[in-house]
Amino acid sequence: MTGGDKFLLFIIALTAVLSAFFIYFNNKNPEQAIISVDGKVVSRINLKENSSPKQFVVEGVIGKSTVELQNGKIRMKAAPCKNQICVHQGWIHSPGQSIVCLPGKIVIEVTGKSEIDAVSR
Amino acid sequence: MNPKNINFTKRQIRLALLIAMGGALHLVESLIILPLPIPGLKPGLANVVTVVALYLFGTGDALIVGVGRVVVGSLAGGLLFSPAFFLALAGTIVSTPAMAIFKKCRWFSVIGVCLAGATAHNLGQLSMAMFILQNKVLLYYLPLLIIFSIPGGLFTGYVMKSLLHRIGKKGILPI
């Protein structure tokens, strides 16, 4: 490795840390799950108020996907896509986490103050 | 046949061989799912053939090999024109010129070039994913993608270093 390589490595690591700082600690929305299809928000769910199991259908671009809620967590239960990456991601609950279904253009994201914020206060 | 035609044929064969190897690596890599927080993250082994083309034949040929191996690999995997295909295509189209620029700078060795390529590849993929989804929630993955481009870039960089060393010694691709 030359000096230039090491400098580049340092710059990449620094960019990662700085972007992490800006993206993860700049979250001021109330804690909720936002489901959007093709860039448009289709529903907002308060995870804390939905502790009993519940499921519903989201109409994606390539067909119907099933979303399940339980104990303040949310997951993609079933999807019509080929690779099933969104289903394998499992349950999510903390702010900043998201489930993405690229073929169906469905995004589930949990917003709100991050847990690290809450601890440091 | 005159020498010009022979050179053209030689170039075609070399590029075809690299595309075939890259396509195979691309296909194998797309079957590996690493236990990482980002779905579909790979070490970037298939990108090695693009870097080989860049070092042996130049920027234009590297771009041909990069796009070619994505098309061939996706076609073999049954993923042609799927989101995964467009993500890989965006990554290649962004990373190849980036690597060419870093190669022109005298400050960086092949490892630095691969690091820059891996980072550019991930940024290109993320931009394409955000464009497909029309949603900025994917920015959540940005720091992770940048961080994971370091091991990926170092890995392909050291593979390339040993590869170039061997090519220099024995002079492979004798056609």
XYZ file of C-alpha atoms in Angstrom:
296
model
C 0.000 0.000 0.000
C 1.291 3.433 -0.905
C 0.761 6.570 1.174
C -2.003 7.579 -1.223
C -3.815 4.281 -0.607
C -3.682 4.771 3.151
C -4.913 8.340 2.804
C -7.823 7.133 0.630
C -8.656 4.432 3.198
C -8.705 7.066 5.927
C -10.937 9.393 3.866
C -13.426 6.566 3.141
C -13.608 5.586 6.822
C -14.022 9.233 7.843
C -16.837 9.718 5.294
C -18.588 6.631 6.652
C -18.387 7.870 10.248
C -19.523 11.401 9.374
C -22.437 10.202 7.226
C -23.443 7.762 9.985
C -23.446 10.641 12.456
C -25.630 12.836 10.233
C -28.042 10.119 9.146
C -28.542 8.162 12.379
C -28.674 11.025 14.889
C -30.795 13.489 12.931
C -34.121 11.758 13.371
C -36.866 13.843 14.891
C -40.057 12.123 13.752
C -42.400 10.436 16.233
C -41.913 6.679 16.564
C -43.955 4.999 13.870
C -43.750 2.641 10.943
C -44.268 4.236 7.544
C -45.203 2.015 4.612
C -44.773 3.457 1.153
C -45.242 2.099 -2.341
C -43.404 3.673 -5.294
C -42.425 6.708 -3.204
C -45.954 7.417 -1.919
C -46.869 6.869 1.743
C -49.779 4.399 1.985
C -49.988 4.018 5.765
C -48.488 5.176 9.042
C -48.696 2.832 12.019
C -47.911 3.560 15.637
C -45.944 0.475 16.682
C -46.321 1.044 20.444
C -50.137 1.071 20.227
C -50.260 -2.122 18.163
C -48.984 -4.799 20.538
C -51.585 -7.443 19.649
C -50.858 -9.528 16.524
C -52.362 -8.124 13.366
C -51.764 -8.458 9.662
C -52.806 -6.645 6.530
C -52.186 -6.566 2.803
C -50.164 -3.944 0.923
C -50.679 -3.611 -2.813
C -47.183 -3.411 -4.360
C -46.172 -2.896 -7.967
C -45.923 -6.646 -8.709
C -48.748 -7.866 -6.460
C -50.026 -8.200 -2.905
C -47.613 -8.417 0.026
C -48.624 -9.327 3.584
C -47.321 -7.212 6.459
C -47.546 -8.450 10.053
C -47.468 -6.492 13.325
C -46.743 -7.989 16.745
C -45.388 -6.703 20.087
C -44.332 -3.365 18.612
C -42.445 -5.069 15.782
C -43.234 -5.204 12.096
C -42.236 -7.628 9.339
C -42.972 -8.616 5.759
C -44.751 -11.932 6.143
C -45.206 -12.808 2.493
C -44.250 -11.228 -0.810
C -44.809 -12.180 -4.450
C -41.194 -11.549 -5.469
C -38.648 -14.174 -6.543
C -35.760 -13.660 -4.103
C -37.813 -13.025 -0.900
C -35.100 -10.768 0.568
C -37.697 -8.621 2.363
C -39.302 -11.674 4.000
C -35.904 -12.986 5.158
C -35.096 -9.655 6.806
C -37.550 -10.625 9.554
C -38.861 -8.378 12.302
C -37.767 -4.767 12.693
C -38.629 -2.345 15.496
C -35.973 0.298 16.217
C -35.910 3.731 14.547
C -33.848 3.857 11.370
C -34.456 0.221 10.468
C -36.209 -0.544 7.219
C -37.460 -3.366 5.046
C -37.224 -2.840 1.330
C -38.879 -4.824 -1.438
C -37.249 -3.634 -4.655
C -39.395 -5.575 -7.150
C -42.646 -4.480 -5.459
C -41.280 -0.973 -4.687
C -42.526 -1.321 -1.100
C -40.619 0.319 1.749
C -41.353 -0.150 5.440
C -39.359 2.183 7.645
C -39.403 2.777 11.368
C -38.899 6.437 12.216
C -38.350 8.190 15.511
C -35.592 9.071 17.922
C -32.826 6.489 17.918
C -32.214 4.476 21.068
C -28.709 5.893 21.405
C -30.246 9.373 21.625
C -32.591 8.266 24.371
C -29.735 6.754 26.387
C -27.479 9.799 26.149
C -30.162 12.162 27.420
C -5.505 -11.515 -43.156
C -3.751 -8.194 -42.637
C -2.259 -7.338 -39.186
C -5.063 -4.872 -38.388
C -7.685 -7.602 -38.681
C -5.590 -9.948 -36.555
C -5.275 -7.349 -33.797
C -9.012 -6.726 -33.904
C -9.718 -10.448 -33.597
C -7.194 -10.785 -30.747
C -8.869 -7.938 -28.865
C -12.305 -9.478 -29.411
C -11.143 -12.849 -28.072
C -9.482 -11.317 -25.001
C -12.543 -9.270 -24.120
C -14.832 -12.255 -24.716
C -12.707 -14.401 -22.375
C -12.745 -11.742 -19.650
C -16.522 -11.244 -20.035
C -17.079 -15.000 -19.763
C -14.937 -15.245 -16.614
C -16.585 -12.155 -15.115
C -20.057 -13.454 -15.924
C -19.271 -16.750 -14.181
C -17.926 -14.939 -11.091
C -20.960 -12.630 -11.111
C -23.304 -15.620 -11.224
C -21.496 -17.466 -8.408
C -21.376 -14.316 -6.278
C -25.091 -13.651 -6.719
C -25.765 -17.071 -5.151
C -23.796 -16.215 -2.001
C -25.760 -14.454 0.731
C -23.433 -13.001 3.373
C -24.768 -12.649 6.945
C -24.489 -8.847 6.921
C -27.010 -6.121 7.830
C -27.375 -5.089 4.173
C -29.196 -7.504 1.854
C -27.196 -8.545 -1.198
C -23.766 -7.233 -0.196
C -20.889 -9.040 -1.941
C -17.069 -8.934 -1.813
C -16.868 -7.805 -5.458
C -14.895 -10.694 -6.908
C -16.525 -10.254 -10.323
C -15.154 -6.722 -10.412
C -11.634 -8.179 -10.612
C -12.026 -8.907 -14.339
C -13.014 -5.273 -14.943
C -9.814 -4.156 -13.180
C -7.778 -6.677 -15.201
C -9.210 -5.198 -18.411
C -8.488 -1.690 -17.111
C -4.823 -2.491 -16.406
C -4.147 -4.571 -19.527
C -6.309 -2.922 -22.197
C -7.554 0.505 -21.049
C -10.687 2.335 -19.890
C -12.949 1.698 -22.890
C -12.327 -2.046 -22.871
C -12.808 -2.139 -19.086
C -16.247 -0.578 -19.511
C -17.125 -3.138 -22.206
C -16.002 -6.009 -19.935
C -17.829 -4.516 -16.914
C -21.162 -4.081 -18.701
C -20.686 -7.367 -20.583
C -20.102 -9.440 -17.466
C -23.171 -7.923 -15.760
C -25.336 -8.769 -18.793
C -23.895 -12.302 -19.174
C -23.972 -13.052 -15.419
C -27.543 -11.761 -15.028
C -28.701 -13.612 -18.143
C -27.248 -16.892 -16.830
C -28.861 -16.313 -13.431
C -32.263 -15.473 -14.914
C -32.105 -11.950 -13.496
C -31.748 -9.925 -16.708
C -33.628 -6.577 -16.420
C -34.535 -7.315 -12.786
C -33.744 -4.711 -10.085
C -30.584 -6.706 -9.183
C -29.413 -6.357 -12.798
C -29.908 -2.576 -12.824
C -28.130 -2.245 -9.472
C -25.083 -4.153 -10.764
C -25.134 -2.178 -14.028
C -25.208 1.169 -12.200
C -22.363 0.023 -9.948
C -20.185 -0.967 -12.897
C -20.908 2.164 -14.934
C -19.988 4.400 -11.980
C -17.008 2.408 -10.665
C -15.117 1.835 -13.942
C -14.564 5.555 -14.764
C -13.755 6.190 -11.077
C -11.070 3.485 -11.151
C -9.706 4.845 -14.448
C -9.320 8.298 -12.845
C -7.612 6.896 -9.732
C -5.320 4.792 -11.905
C -4.235 7.941 -13.795
C -3.165 9.534 -10.479
C 0.332 8.384 -9.587
C -0.390 8.401 -5.833
C -2.408 5.204 -5.753
C -1.415 1.577 -6.246
C -3.851 -1.053 -7.526
C -5.176 -1.387 -3.955
C -6.186 2.275 -3.848
C -7.775 1.927 -7.283
C -9.836 -1.063 -6.075
C -10.848 0.777 -2.890
C -12.080 3.719 -4.950
C -13.829 1.305 -7.310
C -15.618 -0.526 -4.484
C -16.810 2.716 -2.906
C -17.953 4.139 -6.249
C -19.697 0.837 -7.045
C -21.652 0.915 -3.782
C -22.580 4.587 -4.198
C -23.738 3.934 -7.765
C -25.845 0.985 -6.627
C -27.391 2.974 -3.798
C -28.273 5.844 -6.162
C -29.909 3.377 -8.560
C -31.839 1.703 -5.714
C -33.075 5.106 -4.536
C -34.074 5.963 -8.095
C -35.991 2.674 -8.527
C -37.763 3.023 -5.190
C -38.227 6.818 -5.357
C -37.578 6.811 -1.615
C -34.760 8.334 0.413
C -35.117 5.846 3.284
C -32.264 3.884 1.676
C -29.857 6.620 2.797
C -29.921 4.656 6.051
C -27.649 2.156 4.311
C -25.137 4.799 3.121
C -22.664 4.682 6.068
C -22.790 0.873 6.143
C -22.215 0.642 2.387
C -19.232 3.002 2.600
C -17.725 1.065 5.520
C -18.218 -2.327 3.840
C -16.581 -1.060 0.646
C -13.279 -1.018 2.608
C -12.967 -4.810 3.167
C -14.385 -5.410 -0.335
C -11.933 -3.000 -1.950
C -8.955 -4.332 0.026
C -9.923 -7.898 -0.909
C -10.145 -7.230 -4.664
C -7.083 -4.969 -4.377
C -4.870 -7.712 -2.952
C -6.269 -10.258 -5.430
C -5.386 -7.820 -8.224
C -1.927 -7.151 -6.795
C -0.993 -10.823 -6.804
C -2.656 -11.278 -10.215
C -0.700 -8.401 -11.793
C 2.482 -9.775 -10.231
C 1.869 -13.144 -11.900
C 0.870 -11.595 -15.223
C 4.111 -9.568 -15.164
C 6.159 -12.691 -14.534
C 4.662 -15.177 -16.910
C 2.772 -13.033 -19.378
C -0.597 -14.805 -19.418
C -3.188 -14.195 -22.136
C -0.671 -15.174 -24.853
C -3.264 -14.896 -27.627
